CSV table of C-alpha atoms and ligand atoms in Angstrom, one decimal:
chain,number,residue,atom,x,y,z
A,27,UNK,CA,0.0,0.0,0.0
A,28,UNK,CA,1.2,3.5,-1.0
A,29,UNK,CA,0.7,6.6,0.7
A,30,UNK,CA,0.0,8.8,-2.7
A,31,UNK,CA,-0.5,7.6,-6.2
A,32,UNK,CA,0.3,10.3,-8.7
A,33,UNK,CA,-1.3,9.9,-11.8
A,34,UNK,CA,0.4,11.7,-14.5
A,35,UNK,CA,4.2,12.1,-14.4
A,36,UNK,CA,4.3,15.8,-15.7
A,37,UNK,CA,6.1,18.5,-13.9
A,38,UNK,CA,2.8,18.5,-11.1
A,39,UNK,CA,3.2,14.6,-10.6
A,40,UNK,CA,6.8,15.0,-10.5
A,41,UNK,CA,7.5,17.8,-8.4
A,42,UNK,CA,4.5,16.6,-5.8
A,43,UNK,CA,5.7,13.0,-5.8
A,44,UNK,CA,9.4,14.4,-5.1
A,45,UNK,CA,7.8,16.2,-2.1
A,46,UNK,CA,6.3,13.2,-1.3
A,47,UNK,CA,8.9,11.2,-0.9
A,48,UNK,CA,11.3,14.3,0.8
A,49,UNK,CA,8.9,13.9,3.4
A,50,UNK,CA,8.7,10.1,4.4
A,51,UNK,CA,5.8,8.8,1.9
A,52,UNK,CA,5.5,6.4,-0.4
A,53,UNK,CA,4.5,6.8,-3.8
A,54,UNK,CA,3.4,5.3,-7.1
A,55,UNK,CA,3.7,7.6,-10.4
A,56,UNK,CA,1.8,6.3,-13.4
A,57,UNK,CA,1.4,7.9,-16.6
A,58,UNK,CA,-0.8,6.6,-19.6
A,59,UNK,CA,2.0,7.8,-22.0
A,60,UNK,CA,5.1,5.4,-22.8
A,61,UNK,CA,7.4,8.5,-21.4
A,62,UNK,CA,7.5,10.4,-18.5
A,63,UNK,CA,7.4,14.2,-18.3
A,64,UNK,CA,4.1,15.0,-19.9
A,65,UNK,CA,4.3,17.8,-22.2
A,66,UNK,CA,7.5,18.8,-21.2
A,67,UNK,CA,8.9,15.3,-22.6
A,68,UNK,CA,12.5,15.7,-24.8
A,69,UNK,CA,14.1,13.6,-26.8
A,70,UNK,CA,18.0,13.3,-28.5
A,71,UNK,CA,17.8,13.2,-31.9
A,72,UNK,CA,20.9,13.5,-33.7
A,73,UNK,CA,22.4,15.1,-30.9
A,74,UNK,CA,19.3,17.3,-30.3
A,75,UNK,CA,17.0,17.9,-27.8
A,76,UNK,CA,13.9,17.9,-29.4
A,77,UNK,CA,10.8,19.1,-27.9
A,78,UNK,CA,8.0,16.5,-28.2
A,79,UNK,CA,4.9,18.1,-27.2
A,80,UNK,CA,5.7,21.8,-27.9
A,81,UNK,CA,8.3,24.4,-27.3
A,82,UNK,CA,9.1,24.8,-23.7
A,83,UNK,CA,11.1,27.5,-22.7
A,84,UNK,CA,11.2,28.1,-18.9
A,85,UNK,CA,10.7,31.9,-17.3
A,86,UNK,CA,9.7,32.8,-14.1
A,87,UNK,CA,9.5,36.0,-12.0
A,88,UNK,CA,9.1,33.7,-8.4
A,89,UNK,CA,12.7,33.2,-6.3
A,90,UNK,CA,11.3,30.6,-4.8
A,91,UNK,CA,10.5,28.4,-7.6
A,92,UNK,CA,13.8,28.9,-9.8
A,93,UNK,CA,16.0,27.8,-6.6
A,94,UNK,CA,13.6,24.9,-6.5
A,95,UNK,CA,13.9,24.1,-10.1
A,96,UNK,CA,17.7,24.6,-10.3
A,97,UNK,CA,18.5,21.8,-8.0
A,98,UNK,CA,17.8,19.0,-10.4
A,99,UNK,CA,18.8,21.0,-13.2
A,100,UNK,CA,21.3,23.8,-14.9
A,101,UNK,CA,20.0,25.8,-16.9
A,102,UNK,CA,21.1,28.0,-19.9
A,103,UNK,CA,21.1,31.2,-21.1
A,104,UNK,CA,18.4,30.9,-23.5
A,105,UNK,CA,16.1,34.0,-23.9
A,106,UNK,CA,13.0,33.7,-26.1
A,107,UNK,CA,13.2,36.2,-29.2
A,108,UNK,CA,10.2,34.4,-31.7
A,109,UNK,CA,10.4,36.6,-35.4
A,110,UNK,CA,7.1,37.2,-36.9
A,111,UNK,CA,6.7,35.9,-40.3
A,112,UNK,CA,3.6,38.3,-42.3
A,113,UNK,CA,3.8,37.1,-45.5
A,114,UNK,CA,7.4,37.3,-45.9
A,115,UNK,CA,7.8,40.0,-44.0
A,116,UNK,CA,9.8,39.4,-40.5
A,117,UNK,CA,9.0,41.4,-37.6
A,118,UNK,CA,10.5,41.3,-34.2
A,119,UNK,CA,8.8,40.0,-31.4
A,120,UNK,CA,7.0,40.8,-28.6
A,121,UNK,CA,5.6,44.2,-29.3
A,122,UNK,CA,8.7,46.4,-29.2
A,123,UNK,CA,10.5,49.5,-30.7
A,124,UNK,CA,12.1,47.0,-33.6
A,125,UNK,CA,8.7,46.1,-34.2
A,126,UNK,CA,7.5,49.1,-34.4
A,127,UNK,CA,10.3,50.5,-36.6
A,128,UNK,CA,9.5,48.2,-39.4
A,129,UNK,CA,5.6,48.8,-39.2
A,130,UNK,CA,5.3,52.4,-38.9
A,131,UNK,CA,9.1,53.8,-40.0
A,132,UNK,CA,8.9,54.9,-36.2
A,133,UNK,CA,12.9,56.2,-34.5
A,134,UNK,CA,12.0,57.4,-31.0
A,135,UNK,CA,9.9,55.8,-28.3
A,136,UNK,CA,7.5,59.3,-28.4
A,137,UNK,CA,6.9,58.3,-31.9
A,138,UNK,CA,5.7,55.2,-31.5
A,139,UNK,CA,3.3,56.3,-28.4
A,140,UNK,CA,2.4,58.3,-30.6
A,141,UNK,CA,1.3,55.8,-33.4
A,142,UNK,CA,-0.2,53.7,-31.2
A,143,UNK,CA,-1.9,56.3,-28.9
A,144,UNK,CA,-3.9,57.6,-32.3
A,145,UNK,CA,-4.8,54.0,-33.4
A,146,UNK,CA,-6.0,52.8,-29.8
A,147,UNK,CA,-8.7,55.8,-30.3
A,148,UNK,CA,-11.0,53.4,-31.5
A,149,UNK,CA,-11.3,51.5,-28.2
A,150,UNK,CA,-13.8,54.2,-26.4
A,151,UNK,CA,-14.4,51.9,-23.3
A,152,UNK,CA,-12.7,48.7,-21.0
A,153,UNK,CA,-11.7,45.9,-23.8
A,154,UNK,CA,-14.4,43.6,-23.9
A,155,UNK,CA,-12.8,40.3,-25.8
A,156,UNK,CA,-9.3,40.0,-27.1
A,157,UNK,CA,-9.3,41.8,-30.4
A,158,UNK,CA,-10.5,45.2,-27.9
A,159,UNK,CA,-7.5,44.4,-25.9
A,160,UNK,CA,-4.9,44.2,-28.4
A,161,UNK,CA,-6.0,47.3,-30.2
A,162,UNK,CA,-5.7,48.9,-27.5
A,163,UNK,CA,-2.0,47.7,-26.4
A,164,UNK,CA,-0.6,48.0,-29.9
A,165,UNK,CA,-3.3,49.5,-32.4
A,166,UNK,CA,-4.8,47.9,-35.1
A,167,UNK,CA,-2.3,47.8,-37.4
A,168,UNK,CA,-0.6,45.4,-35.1
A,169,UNK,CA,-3.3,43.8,-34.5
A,170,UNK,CA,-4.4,42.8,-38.4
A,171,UNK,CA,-0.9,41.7,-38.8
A,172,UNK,CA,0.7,39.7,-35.8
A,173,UNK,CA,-1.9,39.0,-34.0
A,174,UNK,CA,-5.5,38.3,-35.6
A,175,UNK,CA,-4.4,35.3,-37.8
A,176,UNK,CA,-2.2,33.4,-35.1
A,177,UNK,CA,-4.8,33.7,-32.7
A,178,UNK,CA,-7.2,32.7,-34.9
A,179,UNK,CA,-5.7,30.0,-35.9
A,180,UNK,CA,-4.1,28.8,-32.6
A,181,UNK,CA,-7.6,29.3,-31.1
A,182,UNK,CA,-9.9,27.9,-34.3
A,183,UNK,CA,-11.8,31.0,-32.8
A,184,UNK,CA,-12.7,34.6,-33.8
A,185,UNK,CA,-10.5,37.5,-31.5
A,186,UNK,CA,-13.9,38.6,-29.9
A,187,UNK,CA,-14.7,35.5,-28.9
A,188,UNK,CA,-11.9,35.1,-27.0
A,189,UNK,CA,-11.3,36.7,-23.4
A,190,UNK,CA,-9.0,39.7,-23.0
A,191,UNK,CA,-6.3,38.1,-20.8
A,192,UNK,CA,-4.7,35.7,-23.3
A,193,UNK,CA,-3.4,38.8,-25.3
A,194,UNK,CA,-1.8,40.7,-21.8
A,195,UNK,CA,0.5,37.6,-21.9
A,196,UNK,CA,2.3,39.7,-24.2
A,197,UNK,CA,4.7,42.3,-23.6
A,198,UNK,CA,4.8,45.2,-25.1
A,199,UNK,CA,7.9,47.9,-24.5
A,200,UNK,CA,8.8,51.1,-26.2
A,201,UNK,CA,12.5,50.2,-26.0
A,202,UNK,CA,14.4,47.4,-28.3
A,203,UNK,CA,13.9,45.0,-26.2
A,204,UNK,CA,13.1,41.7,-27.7
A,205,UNK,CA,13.3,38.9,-24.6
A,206,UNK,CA,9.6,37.7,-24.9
A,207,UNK,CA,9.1,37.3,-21.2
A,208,UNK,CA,9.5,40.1,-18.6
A,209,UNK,CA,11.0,37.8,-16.1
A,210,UNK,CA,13.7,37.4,-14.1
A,211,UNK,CA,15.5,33.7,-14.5
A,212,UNK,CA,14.8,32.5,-17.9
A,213,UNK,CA,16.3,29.6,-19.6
A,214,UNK,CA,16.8,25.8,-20.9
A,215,UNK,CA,17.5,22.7,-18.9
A,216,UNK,CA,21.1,21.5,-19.9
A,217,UNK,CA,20.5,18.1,-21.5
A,218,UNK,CA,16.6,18.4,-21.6
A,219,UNK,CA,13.5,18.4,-19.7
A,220,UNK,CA,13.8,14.8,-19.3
A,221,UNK,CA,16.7,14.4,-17.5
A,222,UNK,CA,15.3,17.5,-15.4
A,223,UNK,CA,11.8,15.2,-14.7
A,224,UNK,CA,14.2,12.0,-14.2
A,225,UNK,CA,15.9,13.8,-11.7
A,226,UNK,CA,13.3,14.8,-9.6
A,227,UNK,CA,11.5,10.9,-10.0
A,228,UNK,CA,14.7,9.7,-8.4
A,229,UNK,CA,14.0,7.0,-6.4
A,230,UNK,CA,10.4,7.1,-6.9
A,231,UNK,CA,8.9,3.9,-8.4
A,232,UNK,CA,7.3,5.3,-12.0
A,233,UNK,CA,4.8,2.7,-14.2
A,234,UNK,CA,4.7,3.8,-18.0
A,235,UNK,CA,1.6,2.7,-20.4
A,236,UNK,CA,-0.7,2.9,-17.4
A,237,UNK,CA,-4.1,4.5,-17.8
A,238,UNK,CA,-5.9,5.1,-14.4
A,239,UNK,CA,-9.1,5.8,-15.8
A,240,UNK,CA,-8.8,2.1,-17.6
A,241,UNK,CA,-7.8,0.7,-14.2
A,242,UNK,CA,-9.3,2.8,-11.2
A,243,UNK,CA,-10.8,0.2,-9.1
A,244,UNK,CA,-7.6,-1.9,-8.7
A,245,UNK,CA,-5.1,1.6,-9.3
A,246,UNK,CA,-7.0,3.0,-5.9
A,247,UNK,CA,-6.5,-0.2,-4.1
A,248,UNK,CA,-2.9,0.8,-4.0
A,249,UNK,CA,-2.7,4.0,-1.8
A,250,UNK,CA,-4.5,5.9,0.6
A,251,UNK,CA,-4.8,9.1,-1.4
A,252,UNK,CA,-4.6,9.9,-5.0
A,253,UNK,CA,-3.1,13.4,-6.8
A,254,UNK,CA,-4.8,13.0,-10.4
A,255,UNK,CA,-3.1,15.7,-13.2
A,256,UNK,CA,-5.6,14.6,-16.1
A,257,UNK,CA,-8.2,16.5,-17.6
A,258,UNK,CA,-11.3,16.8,-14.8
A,259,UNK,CA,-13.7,16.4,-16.9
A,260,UNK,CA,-12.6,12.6,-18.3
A,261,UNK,CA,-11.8,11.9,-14.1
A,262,UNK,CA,-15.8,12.2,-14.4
A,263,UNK,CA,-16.7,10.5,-17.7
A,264,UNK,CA,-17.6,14.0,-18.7
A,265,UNK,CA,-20.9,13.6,-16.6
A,266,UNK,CA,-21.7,17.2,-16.9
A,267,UNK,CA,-19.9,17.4,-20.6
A,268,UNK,CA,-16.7,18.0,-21.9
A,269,UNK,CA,-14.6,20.8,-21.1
A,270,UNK,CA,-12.9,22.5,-24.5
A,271,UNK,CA,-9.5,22.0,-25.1
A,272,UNK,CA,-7.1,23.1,-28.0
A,273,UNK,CA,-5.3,20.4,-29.3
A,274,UNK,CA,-1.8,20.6,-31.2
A,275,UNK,CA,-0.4,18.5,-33.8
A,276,UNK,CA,3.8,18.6,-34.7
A,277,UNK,CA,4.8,17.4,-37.8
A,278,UNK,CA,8.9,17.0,-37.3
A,279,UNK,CA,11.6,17.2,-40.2
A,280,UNK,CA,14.9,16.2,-40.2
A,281,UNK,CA,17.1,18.3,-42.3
A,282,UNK,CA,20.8,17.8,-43.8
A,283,UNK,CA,21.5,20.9,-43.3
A,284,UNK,CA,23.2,23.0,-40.6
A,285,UNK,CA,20.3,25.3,-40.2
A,286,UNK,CA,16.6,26.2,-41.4
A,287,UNK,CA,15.7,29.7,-40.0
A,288,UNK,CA,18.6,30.7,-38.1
A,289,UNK,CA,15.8,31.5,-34.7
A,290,UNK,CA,14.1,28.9,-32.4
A,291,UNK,CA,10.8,30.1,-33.4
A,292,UNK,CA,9.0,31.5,-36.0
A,293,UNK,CA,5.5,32.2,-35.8
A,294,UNK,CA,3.0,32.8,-39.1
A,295,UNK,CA,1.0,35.3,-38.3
A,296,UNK,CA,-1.1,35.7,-41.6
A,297,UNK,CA,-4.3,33.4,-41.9
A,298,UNK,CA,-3.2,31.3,-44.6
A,299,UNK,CA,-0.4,29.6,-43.4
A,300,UNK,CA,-1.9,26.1,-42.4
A,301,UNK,CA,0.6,26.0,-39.1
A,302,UNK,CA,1.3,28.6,-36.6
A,303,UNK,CA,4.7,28.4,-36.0
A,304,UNK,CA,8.0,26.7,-37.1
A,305,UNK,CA,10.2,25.8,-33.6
A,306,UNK,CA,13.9,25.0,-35.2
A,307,UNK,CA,14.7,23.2,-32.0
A,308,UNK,CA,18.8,23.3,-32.0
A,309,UNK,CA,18.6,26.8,-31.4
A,310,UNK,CA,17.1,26.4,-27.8
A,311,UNK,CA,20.5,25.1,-27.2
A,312,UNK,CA,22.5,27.4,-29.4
A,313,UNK,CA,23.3,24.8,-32.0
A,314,UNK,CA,25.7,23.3,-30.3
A,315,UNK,CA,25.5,19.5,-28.5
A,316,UNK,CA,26.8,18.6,-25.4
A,317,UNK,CA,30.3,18.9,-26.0
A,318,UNK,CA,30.0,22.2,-27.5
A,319,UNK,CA,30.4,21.1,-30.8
A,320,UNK,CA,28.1,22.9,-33.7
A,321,UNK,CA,25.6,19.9,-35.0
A,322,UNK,CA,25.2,19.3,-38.6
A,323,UNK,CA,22.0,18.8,-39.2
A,324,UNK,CA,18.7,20.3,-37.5
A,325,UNK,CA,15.2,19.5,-36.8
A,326,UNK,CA,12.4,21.5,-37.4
A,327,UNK,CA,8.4,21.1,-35.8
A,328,UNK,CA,5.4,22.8,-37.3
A,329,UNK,CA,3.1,22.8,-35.4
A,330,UNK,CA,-0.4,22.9,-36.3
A,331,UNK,CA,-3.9,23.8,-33.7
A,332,UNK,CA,-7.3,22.1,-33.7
A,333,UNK,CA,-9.9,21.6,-31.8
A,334,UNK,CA,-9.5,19.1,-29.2
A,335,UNK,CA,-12.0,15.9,-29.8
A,336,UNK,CA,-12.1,12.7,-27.2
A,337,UNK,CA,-8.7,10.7,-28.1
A,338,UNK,CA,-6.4,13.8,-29.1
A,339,UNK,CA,-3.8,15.1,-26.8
A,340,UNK,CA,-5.5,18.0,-24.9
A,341,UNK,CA,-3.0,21.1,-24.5
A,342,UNK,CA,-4.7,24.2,-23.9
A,343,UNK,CA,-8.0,24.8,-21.8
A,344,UNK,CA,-9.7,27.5,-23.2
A,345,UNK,CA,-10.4,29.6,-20.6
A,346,UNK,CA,-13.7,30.9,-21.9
A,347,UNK,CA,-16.6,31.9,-19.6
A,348,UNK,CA,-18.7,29.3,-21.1
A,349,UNK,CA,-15.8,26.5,-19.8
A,350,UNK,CA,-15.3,28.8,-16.8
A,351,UNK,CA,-18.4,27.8,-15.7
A,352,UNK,CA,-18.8,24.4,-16.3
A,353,UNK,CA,-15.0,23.4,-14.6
A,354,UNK,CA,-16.9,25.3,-11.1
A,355,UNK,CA,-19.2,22.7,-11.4
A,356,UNK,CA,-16.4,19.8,-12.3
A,357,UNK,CA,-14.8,21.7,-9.3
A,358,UNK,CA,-17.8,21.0,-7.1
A,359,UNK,CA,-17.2,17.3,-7.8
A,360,UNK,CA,-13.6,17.4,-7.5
A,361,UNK,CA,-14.0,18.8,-3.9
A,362,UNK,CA,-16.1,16.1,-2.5
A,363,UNK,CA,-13.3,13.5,-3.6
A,364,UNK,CA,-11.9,13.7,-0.2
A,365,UNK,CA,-9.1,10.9,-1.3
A,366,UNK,CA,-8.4,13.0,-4.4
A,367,UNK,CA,-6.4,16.1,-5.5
A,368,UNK,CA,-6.6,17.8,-8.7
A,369,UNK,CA,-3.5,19.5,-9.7
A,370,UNK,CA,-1.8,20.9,-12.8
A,371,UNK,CA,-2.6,22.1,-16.5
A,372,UNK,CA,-5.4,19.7,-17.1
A,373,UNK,CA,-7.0,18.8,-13.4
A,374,UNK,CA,-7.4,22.2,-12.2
A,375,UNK,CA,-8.1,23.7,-16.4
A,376,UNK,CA,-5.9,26.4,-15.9
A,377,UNK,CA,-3.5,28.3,-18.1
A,378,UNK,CA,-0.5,27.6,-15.9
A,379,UNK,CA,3.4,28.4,-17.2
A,380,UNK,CA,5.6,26.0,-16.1
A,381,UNK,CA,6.3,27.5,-13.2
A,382,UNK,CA,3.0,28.1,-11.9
A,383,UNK,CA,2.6,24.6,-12.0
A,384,UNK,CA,5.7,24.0,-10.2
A,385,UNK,CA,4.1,26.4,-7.4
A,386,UNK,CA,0.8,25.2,-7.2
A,387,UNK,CA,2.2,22.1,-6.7
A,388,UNK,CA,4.9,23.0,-3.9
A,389,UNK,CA,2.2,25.0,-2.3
A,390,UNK,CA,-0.4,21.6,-2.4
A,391,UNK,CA,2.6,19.8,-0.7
A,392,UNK,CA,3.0,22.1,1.6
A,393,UNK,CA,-0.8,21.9,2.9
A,394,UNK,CA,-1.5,18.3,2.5
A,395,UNK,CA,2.3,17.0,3.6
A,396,UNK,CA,3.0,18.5,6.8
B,25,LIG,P1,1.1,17.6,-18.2
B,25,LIG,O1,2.5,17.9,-18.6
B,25,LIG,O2,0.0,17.6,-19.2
B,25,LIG,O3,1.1,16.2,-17.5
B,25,LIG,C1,-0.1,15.5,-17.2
B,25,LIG,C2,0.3,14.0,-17.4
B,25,LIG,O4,-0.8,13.2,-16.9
B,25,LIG,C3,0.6,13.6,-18.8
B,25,LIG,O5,1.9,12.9,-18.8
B,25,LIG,C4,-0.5,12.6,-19.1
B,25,LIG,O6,-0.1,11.6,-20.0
B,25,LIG,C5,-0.9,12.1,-17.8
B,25,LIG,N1,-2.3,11.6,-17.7
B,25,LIG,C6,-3.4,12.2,-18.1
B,25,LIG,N2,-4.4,11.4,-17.9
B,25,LIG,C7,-4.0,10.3,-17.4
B,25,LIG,C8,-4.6,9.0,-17.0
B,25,LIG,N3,-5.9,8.9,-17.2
B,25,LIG,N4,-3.8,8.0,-16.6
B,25,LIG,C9,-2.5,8.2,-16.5
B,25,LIG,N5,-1.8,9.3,-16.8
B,25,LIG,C10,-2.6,10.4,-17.3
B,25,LIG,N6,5.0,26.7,-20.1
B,25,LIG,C11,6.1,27.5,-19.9
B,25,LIG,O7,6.4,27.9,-18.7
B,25,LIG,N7,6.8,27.9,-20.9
B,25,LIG,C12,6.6,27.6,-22.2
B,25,LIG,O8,7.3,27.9,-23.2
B,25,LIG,C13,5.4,26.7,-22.5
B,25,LIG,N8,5.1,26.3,-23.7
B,25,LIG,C14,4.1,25.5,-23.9
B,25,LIG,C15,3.8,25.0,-25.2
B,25,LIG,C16,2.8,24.2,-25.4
B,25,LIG,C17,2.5,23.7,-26.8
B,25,LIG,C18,2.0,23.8,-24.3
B,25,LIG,C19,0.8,22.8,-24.6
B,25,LIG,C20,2.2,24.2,-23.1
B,25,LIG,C21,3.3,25.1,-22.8
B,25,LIG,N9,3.6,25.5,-21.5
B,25,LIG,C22,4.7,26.3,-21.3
B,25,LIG,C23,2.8,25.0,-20.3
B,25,LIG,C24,3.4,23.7,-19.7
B,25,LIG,O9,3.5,22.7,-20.7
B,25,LIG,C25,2.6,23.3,-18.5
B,25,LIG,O10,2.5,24.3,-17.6
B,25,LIG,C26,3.1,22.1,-17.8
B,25,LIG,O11,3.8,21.2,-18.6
B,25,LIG,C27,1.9,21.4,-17.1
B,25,LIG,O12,2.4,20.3,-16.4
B,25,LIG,P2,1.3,19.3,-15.8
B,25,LIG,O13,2.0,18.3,-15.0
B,25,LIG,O14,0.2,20.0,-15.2
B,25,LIG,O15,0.6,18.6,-17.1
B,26,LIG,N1,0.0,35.9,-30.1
B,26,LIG,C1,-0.2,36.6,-31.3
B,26,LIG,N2,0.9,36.6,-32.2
B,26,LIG,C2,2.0,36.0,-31.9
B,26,LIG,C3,2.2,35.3,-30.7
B,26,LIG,C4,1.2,35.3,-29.8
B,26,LIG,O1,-1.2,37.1,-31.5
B,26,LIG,O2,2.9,36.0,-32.8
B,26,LIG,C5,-1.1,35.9,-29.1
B,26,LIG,C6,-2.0,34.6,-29.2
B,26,LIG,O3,-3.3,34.9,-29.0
B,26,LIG,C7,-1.5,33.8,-28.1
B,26,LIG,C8,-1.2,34.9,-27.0
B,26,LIG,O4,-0.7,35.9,-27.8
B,26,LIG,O5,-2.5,32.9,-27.6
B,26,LIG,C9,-0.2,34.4,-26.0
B,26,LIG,O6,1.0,34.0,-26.6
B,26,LIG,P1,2.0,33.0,-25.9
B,26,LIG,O7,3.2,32.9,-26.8
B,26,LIG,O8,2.1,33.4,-24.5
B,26,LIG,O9,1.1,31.6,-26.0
B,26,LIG,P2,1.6,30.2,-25.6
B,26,LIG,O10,1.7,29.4,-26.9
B,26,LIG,O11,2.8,30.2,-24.8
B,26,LIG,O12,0.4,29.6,-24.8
């Protein structure tokens, strides 16, 4: 008999079963996947670490997670710059004075305040939905070019049917400054996620191919309490329906050749582009493999968005009002599971970064392990 059985071995199983364990329990991990790390999975291809299930890069503004997370790994120097691709036309990213330079002609920061000060005119009251919001961050011309399409596509919704926040994710600065994330400690696990998950599951007895849903009755018989990191809604046979998710699909390439786009990421911004972005994934690691030495060849992911339907991978919970309120009333159920805890991406439907997840989940250890 176990004290926990952590279903899902993603950075919430991980980082709670570690906990676990630091404090005297025992523990199970199972994951229905044939790998551990959920989405933050790598694997070394040709010398690469490629990232399975979407570009990770790791960011955070919290002290107390990064010393956390640096003691079962070292991390890099990597600092997210995507590039824009509009139809052939490259524009620096997030929202910043190199941006604005190539879309307005704009030198000084007054000028662009300026240019986007007299194109946020047409937002006369508190933004509304997304599209509201982002015209009045960055204007409209922005907006028509960087912003509708990808979010269109990566949502397979229009921007006013989408809430506000998703956009503020964003920075925007009137100075040329092109790091993506306004945060403190930002960087890429030497060697891969993986070996940063393995690290923490050290110790910890992990079963792969295991679905507990398939197997509940006899998985439960193994420990007193259960921390579940799958979707809520399947944890209930989606009794009260399904929760929406956005699903992602990667279609990898192997190239002969030393380099494809010379930047981690590029995203399409325009409509037609089928995909939304193009990760080149030796870049996260500055081409170079673990001996320093440049690699030869790369590998490249598009990655394409769609709706999530039952048997896909869901990614992203779209944090709708309409999904808003049907996860309080998955929530209701989840708290009258007094054996169970629903942590992570998927069992609490929340946006979470990988660091928020890494928090939530030190802060659930906290409460339930002392
Ligand atoms: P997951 O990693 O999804 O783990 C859940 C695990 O549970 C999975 O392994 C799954 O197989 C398993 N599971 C589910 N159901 C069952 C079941 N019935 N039985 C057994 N096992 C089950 N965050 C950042 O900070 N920076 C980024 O750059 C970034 N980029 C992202 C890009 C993409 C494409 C996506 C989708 C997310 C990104 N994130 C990023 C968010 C990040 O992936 C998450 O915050 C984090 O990985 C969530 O960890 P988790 O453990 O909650 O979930
Ligand atoms: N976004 C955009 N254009 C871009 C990149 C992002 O319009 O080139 C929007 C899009 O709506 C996205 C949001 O900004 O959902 C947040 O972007 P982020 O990169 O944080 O999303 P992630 O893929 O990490 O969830």
């Amino acid at each position: 008999m176990y004290d926990y059985l952590v279903v899902g071995s993603g950075l919430y199983g991980a980082v709670f079963a570690h906990e676990a364990k630091a404090h005297g329990k025992t523990v199970l991990v199972i994951d229905k996947r044939p790998n551990i790390a959920g989405n933050i999975y790598t694997e070394n291809i040709e010398g690469i670490n490629v990232h399975k299930y979407g570009a990770h890069i790791f960011h955070t503004n919290d002290k107390k997670v990064w010393s956390y997370i640096t003691k079962y790994a070292e991390f890099n120097r990597f600092t997210n710059s995507p590039v824009a691709n509009y139809k052939g036309e490259l524009y620096s990213l997030p929202f910043n004075m190199y941006t604005f330079n190539k879309m307005w002609g704009v030198v000084t920061p007054e000028e662009a305040a300026a240019k986007i000060e007299e194109q946020r005119k047409e937002i006369t009251s508190e933004p509304k939905n997304l599209e509201e919001q982002a015209i009045s961050l960055v204007g409209r011309d922005i907006y028509e070019k960087l912003i509708k399409g990808y979010t269109e596509k990566q949502w397979g919704r229009d921007c006013k049917e989408l809430p506000a926040f998703i956009i503020k994710r964003l920075p925007v600065r009137l100075t040329f400054d092109n790091n993506y994330f306004n945060a403190l400690y930002q960087g890429i696990p030497v060697g891969g996620y993986t070996k940063l998950v393995e690290n923490l599951l050290d110790g910890i007895e992990v079963r792969l191919n295991t679905d507990y849903l398939e197997h509940k009755a006899e998985l439960d018989a193994l420990a007193g309490k259960v921390v579940y990191t799958g979707p809520i809604d399947a944890y209930f046979d989606y009794k009260l329906g399904t929760l929406e998710y956005r699903s992602v699909r990667f279609e990898n390439e192997l190239l002969d050749k030393p380099s494809f786009q010379g930047n981690a990421a590029v995203n399409y911004t325009d409509r037609e582009t089928p995909w939304t972005r193009i990760i080149e994934h030796k870049w996260f690691e500055f081409g170079k493999d673990e001996n320093g030495n440049d690699l030869p060849k790369t590998i490249i992911s598009r990655e394409y968005s769609s709706e999530w339907k039952p048997g896909d991978e869901p990614y992203y919970p779209v944090n709708d009002e309409k999904n808003g309120k049907l996860y309080a009333e998955y929530k209701k159920l989840a708290d009258a599971e007094e054996r169970v805890i629903f942590g992570g991406r998927l069992g609490e439907y929340k946006y979470y970064d990988m660091d928020q997840v890494i928090a939530a989940a030190l802060e659930c250890a906290e409460r339930v392990l002392n």
